[in-house]
Coordinates of N, CA and C in Angstrom, one line a residue:
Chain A
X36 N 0.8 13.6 -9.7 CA 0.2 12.3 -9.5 C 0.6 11.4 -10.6
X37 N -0.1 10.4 -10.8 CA 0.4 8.8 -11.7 C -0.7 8.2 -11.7
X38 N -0.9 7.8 -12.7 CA -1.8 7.0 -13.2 C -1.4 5.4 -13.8
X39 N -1.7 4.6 -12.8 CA -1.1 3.1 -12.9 C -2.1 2.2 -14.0
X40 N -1.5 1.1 -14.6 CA -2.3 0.7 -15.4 C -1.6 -0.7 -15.0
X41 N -2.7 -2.0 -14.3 CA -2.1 -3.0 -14.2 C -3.0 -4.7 -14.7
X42 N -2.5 -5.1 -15.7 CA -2.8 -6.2 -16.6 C -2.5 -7.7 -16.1
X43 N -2.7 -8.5 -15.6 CA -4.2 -8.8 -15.7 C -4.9 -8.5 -14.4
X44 N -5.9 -8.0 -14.4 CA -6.9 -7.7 -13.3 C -6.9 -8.9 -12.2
X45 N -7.0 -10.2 -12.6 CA -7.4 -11.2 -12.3 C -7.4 -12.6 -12.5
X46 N -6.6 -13.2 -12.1 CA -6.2 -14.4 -13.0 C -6.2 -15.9 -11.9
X47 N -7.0 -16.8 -12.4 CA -6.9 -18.2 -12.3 C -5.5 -19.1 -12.9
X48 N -4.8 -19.7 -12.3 CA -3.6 -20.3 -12.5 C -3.7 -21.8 -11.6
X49 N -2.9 -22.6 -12.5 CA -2.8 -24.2 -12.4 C -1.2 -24.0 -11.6
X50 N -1.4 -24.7 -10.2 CA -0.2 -25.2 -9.6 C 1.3 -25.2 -10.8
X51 N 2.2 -24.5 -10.6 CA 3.1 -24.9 -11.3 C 4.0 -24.3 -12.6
X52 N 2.7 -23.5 -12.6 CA 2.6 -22.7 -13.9 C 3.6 -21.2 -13.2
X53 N 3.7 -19.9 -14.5 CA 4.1 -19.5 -14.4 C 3.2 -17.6 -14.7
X54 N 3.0 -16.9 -14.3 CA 2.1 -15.6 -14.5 C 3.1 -14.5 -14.7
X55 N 2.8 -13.5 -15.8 CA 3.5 -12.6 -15.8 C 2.5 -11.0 -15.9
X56 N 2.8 -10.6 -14.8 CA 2.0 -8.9 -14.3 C 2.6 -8.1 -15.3
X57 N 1.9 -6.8 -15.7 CA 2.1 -5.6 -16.7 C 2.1 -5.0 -15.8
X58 N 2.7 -3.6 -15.7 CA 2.7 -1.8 -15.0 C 2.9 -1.5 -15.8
X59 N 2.0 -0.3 -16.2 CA 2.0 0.7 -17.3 C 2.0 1.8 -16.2
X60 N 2.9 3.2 -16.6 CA 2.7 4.5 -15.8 C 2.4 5.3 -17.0
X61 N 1.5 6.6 -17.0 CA 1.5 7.4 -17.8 C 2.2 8.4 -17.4
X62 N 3.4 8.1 -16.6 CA 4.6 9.1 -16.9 C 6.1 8.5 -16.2
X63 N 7.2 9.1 -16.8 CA 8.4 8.5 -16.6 C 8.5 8.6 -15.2
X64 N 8.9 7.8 -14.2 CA 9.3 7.8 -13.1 C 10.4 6.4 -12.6
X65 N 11.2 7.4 -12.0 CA 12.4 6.2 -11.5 C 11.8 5.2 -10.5
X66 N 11.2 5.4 -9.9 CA 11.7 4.3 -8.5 C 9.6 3.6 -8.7
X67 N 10.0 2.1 -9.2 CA 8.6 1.3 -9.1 C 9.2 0.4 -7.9
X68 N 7.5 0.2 -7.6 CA 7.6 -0.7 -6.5 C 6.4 -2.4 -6.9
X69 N 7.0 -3.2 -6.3 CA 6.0 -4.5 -6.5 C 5.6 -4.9 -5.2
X70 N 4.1 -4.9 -4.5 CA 3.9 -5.5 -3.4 C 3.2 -6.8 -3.5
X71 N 2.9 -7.5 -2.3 CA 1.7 -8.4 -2.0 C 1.1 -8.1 -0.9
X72 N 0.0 -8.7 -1.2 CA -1.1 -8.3 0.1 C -2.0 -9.9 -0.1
X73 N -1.3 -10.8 0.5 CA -2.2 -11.9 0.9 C -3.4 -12.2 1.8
X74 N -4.2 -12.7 1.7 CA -5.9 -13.1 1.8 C -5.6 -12.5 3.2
X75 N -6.5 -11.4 3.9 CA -6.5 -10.7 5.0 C -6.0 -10.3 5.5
X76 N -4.3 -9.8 4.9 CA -3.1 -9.3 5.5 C -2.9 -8.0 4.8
X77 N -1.8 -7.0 5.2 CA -1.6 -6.0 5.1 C -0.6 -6.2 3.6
X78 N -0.3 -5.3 3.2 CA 0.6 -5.2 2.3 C 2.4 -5.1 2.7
X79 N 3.0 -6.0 1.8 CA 4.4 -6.4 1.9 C 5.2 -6.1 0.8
X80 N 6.5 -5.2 0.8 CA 6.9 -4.6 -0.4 C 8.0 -6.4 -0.9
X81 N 7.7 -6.3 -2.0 CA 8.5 -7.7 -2.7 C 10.1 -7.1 -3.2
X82 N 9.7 -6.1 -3.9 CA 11.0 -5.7 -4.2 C 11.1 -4.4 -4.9
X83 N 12.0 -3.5 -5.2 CA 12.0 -2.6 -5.7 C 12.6 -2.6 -7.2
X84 N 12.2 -1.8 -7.9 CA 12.7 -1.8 -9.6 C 13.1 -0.7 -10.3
X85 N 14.4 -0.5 -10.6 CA 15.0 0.8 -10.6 C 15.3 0.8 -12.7
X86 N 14.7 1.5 -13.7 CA 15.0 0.9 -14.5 C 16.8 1.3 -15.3
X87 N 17.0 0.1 -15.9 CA 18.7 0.0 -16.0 C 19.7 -0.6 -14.9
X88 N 18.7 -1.5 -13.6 CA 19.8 -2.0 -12.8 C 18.7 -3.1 -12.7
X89 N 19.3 -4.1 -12.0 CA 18.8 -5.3 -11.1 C 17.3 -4.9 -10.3
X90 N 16.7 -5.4 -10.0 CA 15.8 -5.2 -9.3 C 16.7 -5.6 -7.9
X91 N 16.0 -4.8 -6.8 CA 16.5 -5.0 -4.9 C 15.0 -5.5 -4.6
X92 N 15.4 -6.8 -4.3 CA 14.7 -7.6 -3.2 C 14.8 -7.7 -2.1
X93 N 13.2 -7.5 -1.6 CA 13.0 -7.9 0.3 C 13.8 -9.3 0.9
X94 N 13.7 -8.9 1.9 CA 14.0 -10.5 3.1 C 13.2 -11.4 2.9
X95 N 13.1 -12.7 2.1 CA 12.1 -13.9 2.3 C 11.6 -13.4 0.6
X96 N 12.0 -12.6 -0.6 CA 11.5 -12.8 -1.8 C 13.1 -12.7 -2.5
X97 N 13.0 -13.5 -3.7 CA 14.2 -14.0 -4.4 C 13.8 -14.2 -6.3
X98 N 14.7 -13.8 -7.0 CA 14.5 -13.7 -8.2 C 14.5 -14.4 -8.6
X99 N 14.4 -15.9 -8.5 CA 14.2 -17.0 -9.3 C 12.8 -16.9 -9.3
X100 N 11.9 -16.8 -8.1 CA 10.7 -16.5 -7.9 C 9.6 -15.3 -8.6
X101 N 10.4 -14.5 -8.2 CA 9.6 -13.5 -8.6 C 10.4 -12.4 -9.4
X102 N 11.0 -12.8 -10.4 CA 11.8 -12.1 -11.6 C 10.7 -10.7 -12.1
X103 N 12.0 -9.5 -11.7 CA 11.1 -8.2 -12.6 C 11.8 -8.2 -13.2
X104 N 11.5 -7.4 -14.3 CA 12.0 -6.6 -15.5 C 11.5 -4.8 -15.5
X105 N 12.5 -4.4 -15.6 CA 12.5 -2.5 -16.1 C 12.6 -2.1 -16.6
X106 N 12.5 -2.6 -18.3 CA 12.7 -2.1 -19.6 C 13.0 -0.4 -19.9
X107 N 12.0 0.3 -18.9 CA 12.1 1.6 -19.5 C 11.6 2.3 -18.0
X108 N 10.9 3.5 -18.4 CA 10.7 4.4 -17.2 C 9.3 4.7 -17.1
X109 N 8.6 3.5 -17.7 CA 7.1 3.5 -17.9 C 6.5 1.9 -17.6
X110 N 7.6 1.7 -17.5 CA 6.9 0.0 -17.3 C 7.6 -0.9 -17.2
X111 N 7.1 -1.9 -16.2 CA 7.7 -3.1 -15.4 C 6.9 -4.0 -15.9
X112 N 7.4 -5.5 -15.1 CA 6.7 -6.8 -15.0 C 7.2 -7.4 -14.1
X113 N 6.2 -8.3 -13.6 CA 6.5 -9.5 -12.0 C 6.3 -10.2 -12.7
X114 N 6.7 -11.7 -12.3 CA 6.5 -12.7 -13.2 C 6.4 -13.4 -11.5
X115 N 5.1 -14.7 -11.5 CA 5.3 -15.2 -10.0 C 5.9 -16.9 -10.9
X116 N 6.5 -17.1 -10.4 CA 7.0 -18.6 -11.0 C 6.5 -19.6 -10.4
X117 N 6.8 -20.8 -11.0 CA 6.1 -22.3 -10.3 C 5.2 -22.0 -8.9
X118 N 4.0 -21.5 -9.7 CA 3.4 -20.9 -8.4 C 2.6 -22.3 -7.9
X119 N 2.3 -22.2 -6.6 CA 1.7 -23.1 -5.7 C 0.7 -22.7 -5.0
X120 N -0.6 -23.0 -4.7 CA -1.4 -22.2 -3.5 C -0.9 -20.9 -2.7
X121 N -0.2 -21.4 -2.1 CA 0.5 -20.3 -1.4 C 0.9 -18.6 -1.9
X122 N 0.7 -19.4 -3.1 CA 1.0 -17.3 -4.1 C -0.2 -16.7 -4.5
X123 N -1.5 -17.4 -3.7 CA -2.5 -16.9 -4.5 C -2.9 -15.4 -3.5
X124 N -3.1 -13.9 -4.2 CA -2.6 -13.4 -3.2 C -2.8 -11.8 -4.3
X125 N -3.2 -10.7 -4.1 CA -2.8 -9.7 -4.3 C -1.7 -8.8 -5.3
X126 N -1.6 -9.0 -6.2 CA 0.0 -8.5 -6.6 C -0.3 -6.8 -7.1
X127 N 0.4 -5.6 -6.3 CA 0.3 -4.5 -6.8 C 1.3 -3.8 -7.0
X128 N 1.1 -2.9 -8.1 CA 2.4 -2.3 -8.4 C 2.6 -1.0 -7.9
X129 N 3.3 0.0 -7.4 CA 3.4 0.6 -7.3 C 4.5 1.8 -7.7
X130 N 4.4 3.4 -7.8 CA 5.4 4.0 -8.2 C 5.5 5.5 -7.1
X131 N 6.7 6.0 -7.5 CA 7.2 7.1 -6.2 C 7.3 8.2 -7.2
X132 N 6.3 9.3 -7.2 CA 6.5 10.1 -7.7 C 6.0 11.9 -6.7
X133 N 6.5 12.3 -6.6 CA 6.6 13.6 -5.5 C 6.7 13.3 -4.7
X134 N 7.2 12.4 -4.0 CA 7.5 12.3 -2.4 C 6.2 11.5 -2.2
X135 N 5.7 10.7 -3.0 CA 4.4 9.9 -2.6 C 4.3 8.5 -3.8
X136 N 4.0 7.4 -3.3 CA 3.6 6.0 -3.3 C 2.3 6.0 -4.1
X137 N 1.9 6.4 -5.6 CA 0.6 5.7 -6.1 C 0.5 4.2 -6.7
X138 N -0.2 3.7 -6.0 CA -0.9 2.2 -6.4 C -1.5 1.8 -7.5
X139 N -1.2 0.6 -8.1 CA -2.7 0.2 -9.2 C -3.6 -0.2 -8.3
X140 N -4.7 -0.8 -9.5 CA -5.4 -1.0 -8.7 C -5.1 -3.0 -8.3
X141 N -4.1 -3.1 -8.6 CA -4.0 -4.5 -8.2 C -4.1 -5.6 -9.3
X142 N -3.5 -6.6 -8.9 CA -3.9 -8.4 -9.7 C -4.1 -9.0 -8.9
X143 N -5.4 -9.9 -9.2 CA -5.7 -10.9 -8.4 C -6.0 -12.2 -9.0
X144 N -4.6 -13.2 -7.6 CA -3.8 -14.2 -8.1 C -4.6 -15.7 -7.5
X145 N -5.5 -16.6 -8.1 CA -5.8 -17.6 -7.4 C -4.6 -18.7 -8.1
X146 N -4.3 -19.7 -7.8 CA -3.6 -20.3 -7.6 C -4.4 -21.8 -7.0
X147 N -4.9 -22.6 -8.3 CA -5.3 -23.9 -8.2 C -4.6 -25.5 -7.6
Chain B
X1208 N 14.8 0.3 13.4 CA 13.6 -0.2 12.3 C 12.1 0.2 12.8
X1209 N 11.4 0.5 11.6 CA 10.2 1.2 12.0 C 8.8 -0.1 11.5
X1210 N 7.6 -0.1 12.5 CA 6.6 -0.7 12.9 C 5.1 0.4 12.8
X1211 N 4.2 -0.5 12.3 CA 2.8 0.1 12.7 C 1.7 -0.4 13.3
X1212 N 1.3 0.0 14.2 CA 0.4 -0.7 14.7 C -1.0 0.2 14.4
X1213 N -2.1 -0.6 13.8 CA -3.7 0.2 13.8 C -4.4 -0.9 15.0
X1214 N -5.1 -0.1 16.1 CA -5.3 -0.9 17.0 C -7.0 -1.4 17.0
X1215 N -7.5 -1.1 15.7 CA -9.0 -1.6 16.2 C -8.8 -2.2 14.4
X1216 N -9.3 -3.3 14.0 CA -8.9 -4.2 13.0 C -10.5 -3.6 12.5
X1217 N -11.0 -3.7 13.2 CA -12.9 -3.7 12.7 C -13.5 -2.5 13.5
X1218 N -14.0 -1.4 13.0 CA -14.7 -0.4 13.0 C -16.5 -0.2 12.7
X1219 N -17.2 -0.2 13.5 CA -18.4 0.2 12.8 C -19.1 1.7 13.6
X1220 N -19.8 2.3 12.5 CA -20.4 3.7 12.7 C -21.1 3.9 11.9
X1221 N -22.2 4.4 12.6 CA -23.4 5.4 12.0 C -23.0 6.3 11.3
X1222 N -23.9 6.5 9.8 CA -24.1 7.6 9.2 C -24.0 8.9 9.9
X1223 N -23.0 9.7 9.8 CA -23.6 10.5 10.3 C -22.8 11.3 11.7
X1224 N -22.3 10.1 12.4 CA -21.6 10.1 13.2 C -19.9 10.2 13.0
X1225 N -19.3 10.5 13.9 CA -17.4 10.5 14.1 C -16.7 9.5 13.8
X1226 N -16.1 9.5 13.3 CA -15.3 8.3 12.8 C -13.7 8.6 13.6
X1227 N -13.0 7.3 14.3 CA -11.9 7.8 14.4 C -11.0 6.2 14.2
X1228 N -10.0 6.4 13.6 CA -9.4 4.9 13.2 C -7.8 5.4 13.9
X1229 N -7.0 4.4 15.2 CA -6.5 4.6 15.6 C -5.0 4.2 15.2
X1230 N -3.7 4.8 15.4 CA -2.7 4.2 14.8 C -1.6 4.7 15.4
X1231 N -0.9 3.9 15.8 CA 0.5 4.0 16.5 C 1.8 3.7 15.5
X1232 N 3.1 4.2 16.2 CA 4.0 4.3 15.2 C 5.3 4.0 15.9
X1233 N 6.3 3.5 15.7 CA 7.7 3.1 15.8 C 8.6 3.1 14.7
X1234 N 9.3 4.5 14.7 CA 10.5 5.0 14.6 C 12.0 4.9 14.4
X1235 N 13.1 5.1 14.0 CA 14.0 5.4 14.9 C 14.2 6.6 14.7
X1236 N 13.9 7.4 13.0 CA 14.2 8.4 12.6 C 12.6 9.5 12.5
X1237 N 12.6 10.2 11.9 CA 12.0 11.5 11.9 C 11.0 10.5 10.8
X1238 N 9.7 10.4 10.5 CA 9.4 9.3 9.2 C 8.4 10.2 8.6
X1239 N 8.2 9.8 7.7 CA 6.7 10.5 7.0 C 5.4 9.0 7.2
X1240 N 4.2 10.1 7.5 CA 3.2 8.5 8.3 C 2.1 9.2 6.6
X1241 N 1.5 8.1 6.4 CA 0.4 8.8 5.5 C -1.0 7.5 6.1
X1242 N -2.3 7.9 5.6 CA -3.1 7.4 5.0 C -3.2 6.7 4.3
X1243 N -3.5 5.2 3.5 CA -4.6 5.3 2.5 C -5.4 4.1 2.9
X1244 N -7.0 4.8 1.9 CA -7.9 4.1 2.0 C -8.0 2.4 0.6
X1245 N -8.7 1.9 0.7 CA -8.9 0.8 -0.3 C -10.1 0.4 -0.2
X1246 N -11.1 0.7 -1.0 CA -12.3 0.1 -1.6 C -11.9 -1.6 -2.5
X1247 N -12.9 -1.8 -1.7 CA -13.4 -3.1 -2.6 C -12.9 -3.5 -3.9
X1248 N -11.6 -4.3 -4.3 CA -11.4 -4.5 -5.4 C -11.1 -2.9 -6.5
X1249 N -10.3 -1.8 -5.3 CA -10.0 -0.7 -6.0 C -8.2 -1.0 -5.8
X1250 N -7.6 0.5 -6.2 CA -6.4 0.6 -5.6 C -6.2 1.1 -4.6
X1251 N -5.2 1.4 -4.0 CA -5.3 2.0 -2.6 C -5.2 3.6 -3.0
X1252 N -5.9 4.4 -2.6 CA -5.8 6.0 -2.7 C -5.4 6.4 -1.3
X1253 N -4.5 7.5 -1.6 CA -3.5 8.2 -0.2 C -5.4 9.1 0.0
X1254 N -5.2 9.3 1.3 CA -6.2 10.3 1.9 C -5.2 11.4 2.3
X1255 N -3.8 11.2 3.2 CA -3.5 12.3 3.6 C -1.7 11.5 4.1
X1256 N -0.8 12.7 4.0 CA 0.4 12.6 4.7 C 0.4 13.5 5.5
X1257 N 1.7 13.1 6.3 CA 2.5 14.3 7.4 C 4.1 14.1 6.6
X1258 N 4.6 15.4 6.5 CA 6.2 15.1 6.7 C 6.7 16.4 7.4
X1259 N 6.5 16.4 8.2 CA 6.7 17.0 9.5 C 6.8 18.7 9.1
X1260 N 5.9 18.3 8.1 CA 5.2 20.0 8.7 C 4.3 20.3 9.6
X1261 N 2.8 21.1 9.5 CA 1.9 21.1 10.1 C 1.5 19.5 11.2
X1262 N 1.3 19.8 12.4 CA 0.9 18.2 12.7 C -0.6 18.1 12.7
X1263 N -1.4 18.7 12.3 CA -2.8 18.4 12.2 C -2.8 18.6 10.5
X1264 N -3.2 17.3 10.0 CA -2.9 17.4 8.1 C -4.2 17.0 7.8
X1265 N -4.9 17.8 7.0 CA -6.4 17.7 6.2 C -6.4 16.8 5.2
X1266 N -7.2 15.6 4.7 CA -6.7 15.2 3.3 C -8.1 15.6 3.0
X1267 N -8.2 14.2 1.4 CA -9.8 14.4 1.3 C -10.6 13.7 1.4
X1268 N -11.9 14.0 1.1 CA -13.5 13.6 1.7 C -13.4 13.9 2.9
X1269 N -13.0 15.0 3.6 CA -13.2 15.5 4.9 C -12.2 14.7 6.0
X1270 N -11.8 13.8 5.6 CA -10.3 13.2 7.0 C -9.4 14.4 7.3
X1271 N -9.2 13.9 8.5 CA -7.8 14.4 9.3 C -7.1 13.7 9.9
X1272 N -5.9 14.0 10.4 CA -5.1 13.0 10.9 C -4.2 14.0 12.0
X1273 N -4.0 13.9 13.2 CA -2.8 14.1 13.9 C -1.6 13.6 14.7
X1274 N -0.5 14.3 14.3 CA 0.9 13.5 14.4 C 1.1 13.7 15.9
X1275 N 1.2 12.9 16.7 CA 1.1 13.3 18.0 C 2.7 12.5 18.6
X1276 N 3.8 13.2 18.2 CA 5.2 12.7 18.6 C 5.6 12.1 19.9
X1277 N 4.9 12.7 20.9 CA 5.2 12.4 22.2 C 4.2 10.5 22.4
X1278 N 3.1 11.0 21.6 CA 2.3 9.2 21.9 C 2.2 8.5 21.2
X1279 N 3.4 8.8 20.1 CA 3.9 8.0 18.8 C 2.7 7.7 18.4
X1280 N 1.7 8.5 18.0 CA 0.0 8.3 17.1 C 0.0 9.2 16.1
X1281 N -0.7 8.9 15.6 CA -1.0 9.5 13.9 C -2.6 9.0 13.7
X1282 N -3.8 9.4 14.3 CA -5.1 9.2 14.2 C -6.0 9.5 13.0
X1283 N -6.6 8.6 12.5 CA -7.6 9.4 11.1 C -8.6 9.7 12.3
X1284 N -9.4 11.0 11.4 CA -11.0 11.4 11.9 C -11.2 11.8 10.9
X1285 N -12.2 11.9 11.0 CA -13.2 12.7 10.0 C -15.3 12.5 10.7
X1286 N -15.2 13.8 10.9 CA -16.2 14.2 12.0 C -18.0 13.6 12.2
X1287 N -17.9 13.1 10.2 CA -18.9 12.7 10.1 C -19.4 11.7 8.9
X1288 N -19.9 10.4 9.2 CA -19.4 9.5 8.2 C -20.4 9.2 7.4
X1289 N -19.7 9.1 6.5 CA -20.6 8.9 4.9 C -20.7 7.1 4.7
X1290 N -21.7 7.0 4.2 CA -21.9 5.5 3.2 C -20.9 4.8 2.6
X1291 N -19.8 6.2 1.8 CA -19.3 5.8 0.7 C -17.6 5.8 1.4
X1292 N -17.6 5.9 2.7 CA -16.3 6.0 3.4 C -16.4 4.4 4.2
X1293 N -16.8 3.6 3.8 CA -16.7 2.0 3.8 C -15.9 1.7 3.2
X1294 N -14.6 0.8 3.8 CA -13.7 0.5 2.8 C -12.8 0.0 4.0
X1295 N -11.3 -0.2 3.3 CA -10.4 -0.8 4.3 C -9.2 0.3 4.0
X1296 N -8.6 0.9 5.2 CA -7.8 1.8 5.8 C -6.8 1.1 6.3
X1297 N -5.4 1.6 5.6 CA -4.3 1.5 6.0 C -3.4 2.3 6.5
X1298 N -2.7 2.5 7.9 CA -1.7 3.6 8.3 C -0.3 3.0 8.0
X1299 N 0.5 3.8 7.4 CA 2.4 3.5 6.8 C 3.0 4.6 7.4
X1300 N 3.9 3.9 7.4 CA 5.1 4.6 7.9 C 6.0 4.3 6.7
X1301 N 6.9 5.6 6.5 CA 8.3 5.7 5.7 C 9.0 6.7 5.7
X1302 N 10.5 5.5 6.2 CA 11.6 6.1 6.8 C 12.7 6.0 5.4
X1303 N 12.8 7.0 5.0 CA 14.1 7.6 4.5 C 15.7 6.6 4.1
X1304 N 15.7 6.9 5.6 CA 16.8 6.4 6.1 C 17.2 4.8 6.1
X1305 N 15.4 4.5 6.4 CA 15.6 2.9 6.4 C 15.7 2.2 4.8
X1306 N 15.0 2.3 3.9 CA 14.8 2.5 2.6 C 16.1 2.3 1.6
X1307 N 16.7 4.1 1.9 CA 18.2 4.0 0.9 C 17.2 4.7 -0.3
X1308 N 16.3 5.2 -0.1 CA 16.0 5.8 -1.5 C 14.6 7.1 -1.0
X1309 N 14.4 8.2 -1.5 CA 13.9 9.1 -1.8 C 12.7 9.2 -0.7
X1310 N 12.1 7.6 -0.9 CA 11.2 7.2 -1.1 C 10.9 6.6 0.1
X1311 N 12.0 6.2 1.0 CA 11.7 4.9 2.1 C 11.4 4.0 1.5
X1312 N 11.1 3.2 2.7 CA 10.6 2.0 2.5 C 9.1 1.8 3.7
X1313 N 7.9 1.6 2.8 CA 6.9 1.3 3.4 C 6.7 0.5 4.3
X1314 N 6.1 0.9 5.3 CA 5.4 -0.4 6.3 C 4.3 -0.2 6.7
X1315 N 3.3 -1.1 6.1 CA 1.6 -1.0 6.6 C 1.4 -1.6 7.9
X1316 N 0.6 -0.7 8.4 CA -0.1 -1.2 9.5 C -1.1 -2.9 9.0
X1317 N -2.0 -3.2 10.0 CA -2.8 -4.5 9.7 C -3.9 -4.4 8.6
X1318 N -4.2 -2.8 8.8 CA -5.4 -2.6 8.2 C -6.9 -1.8 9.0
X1319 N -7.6 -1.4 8.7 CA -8.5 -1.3 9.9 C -9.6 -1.5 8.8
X1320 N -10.9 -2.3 9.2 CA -12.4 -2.3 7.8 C -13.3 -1.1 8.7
X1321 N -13.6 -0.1 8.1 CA -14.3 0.7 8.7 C -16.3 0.4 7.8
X1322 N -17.3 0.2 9.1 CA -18.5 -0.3 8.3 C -19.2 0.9 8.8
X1323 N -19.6 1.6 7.9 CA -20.8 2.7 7.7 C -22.2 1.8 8.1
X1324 N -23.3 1.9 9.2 CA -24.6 1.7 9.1 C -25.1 3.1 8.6
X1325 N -26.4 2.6 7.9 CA -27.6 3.6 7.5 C -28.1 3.9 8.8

């Protein structure tokens, strides 16, 4: 199993502005994942983060937007940019370790 | 390309009573379907997979799920429900194949809110 660690829990943000998410794993694993799960919808993978390459993004998310970083094999970051209402929303990280998907427990994005 | 459907969005049951949260699946390849649940401002915890071993798969706090290929379903139950099994239930699908990696690529169903009465 994995044990996810995701900073900030919770965050209030001004139109425009820019947020940057933490994943911490307490152990090396290749393949992170970043989702969204907007106000009463299911979860949507944003992109995947492989560390040492580019992050691969979904259909309808783009790296100007939502730039990761992969420093190592313990930890990422989403960054949501010139966010607007519309990003206010869920952000979770996720990682693939035994043939299985563990979650943080989430950030939650309001968006003024 | 693979799809989930959970067909009852809102769930309520007595203490005590069967719980069954329904969930359909679309395909092209052979996929692995899992579980998980999400409490209130928690993370999502897996309750249970299938990868095509056994097709009746046990997770835990008492759930089950069976892989029923022919009626493209993958059902949670669990026989008798608790207080603390309130929460919101997701069924995924992930295909391999679709993915390009180890891992697939996820696709959640809507969600189902399952409400425990006393």
């Amino acid at each position: 199993s994995a044990v996810i660690s995701q900073k900030p829990s919770r965050d209030i943000c001004q139109r425009g502005t820019s947020l940057t998410i933490q994943c911490q794993v307490d152990s090396q694993v290749t393949m992170m994942f970043w989702y969204r799960q907007q106000p009463g919808q299911s979860l949507t993978l944003i992109a995947t983060a492989n560390q040492g390459s580019e992050a691969t993004y979904e259909s309808g998310f783009v790296i100007d937007k939502f730039p990761i970083s992969r420093p190592n094999l313990t930890f990422s970051t989403l960054t949501v940019s010139n966010m607007s209402p519309e990003d206010s929303s869920i952000y979770l990280c996720s990682v693939g370790a035994g043939g299985i998907q563990y979650f943080g427990a989430g950030t939650r994005l309001s968006v003024l | 390309a693979q799809s989930v459907t959970q067909l009852d969005s809102h769930v309520s049951v007595s203490e005590g009573t069967p719980v069954l949260l329904r969930c359909n699946y679309s395909s092209s390849y052979s996929p692995s379907l899992f579980w998980y649940v999400q409490h209130p401002n928690k993370g999502l915890q897996l309750l249970l997979k299938y990868t095509s071993a056994a097709t009746l798969v046990k997770g835990i706090n008492g759930f089950e799920a069976e892989f029923k290929k022919s009626e493209t379903s993958f059902h949670l139950t669990k026989p008798s429900a608790h207080m603390s099994d309130a929460a919101e239930y997701f069924c995924v699908v992930s295909d391999p194949n679709a993915g390009g990696t180890s891992y697939g690529k996820l696709t959640f169903g809507q969600g189902t809110i399952l409400t425990v009465h006393p």
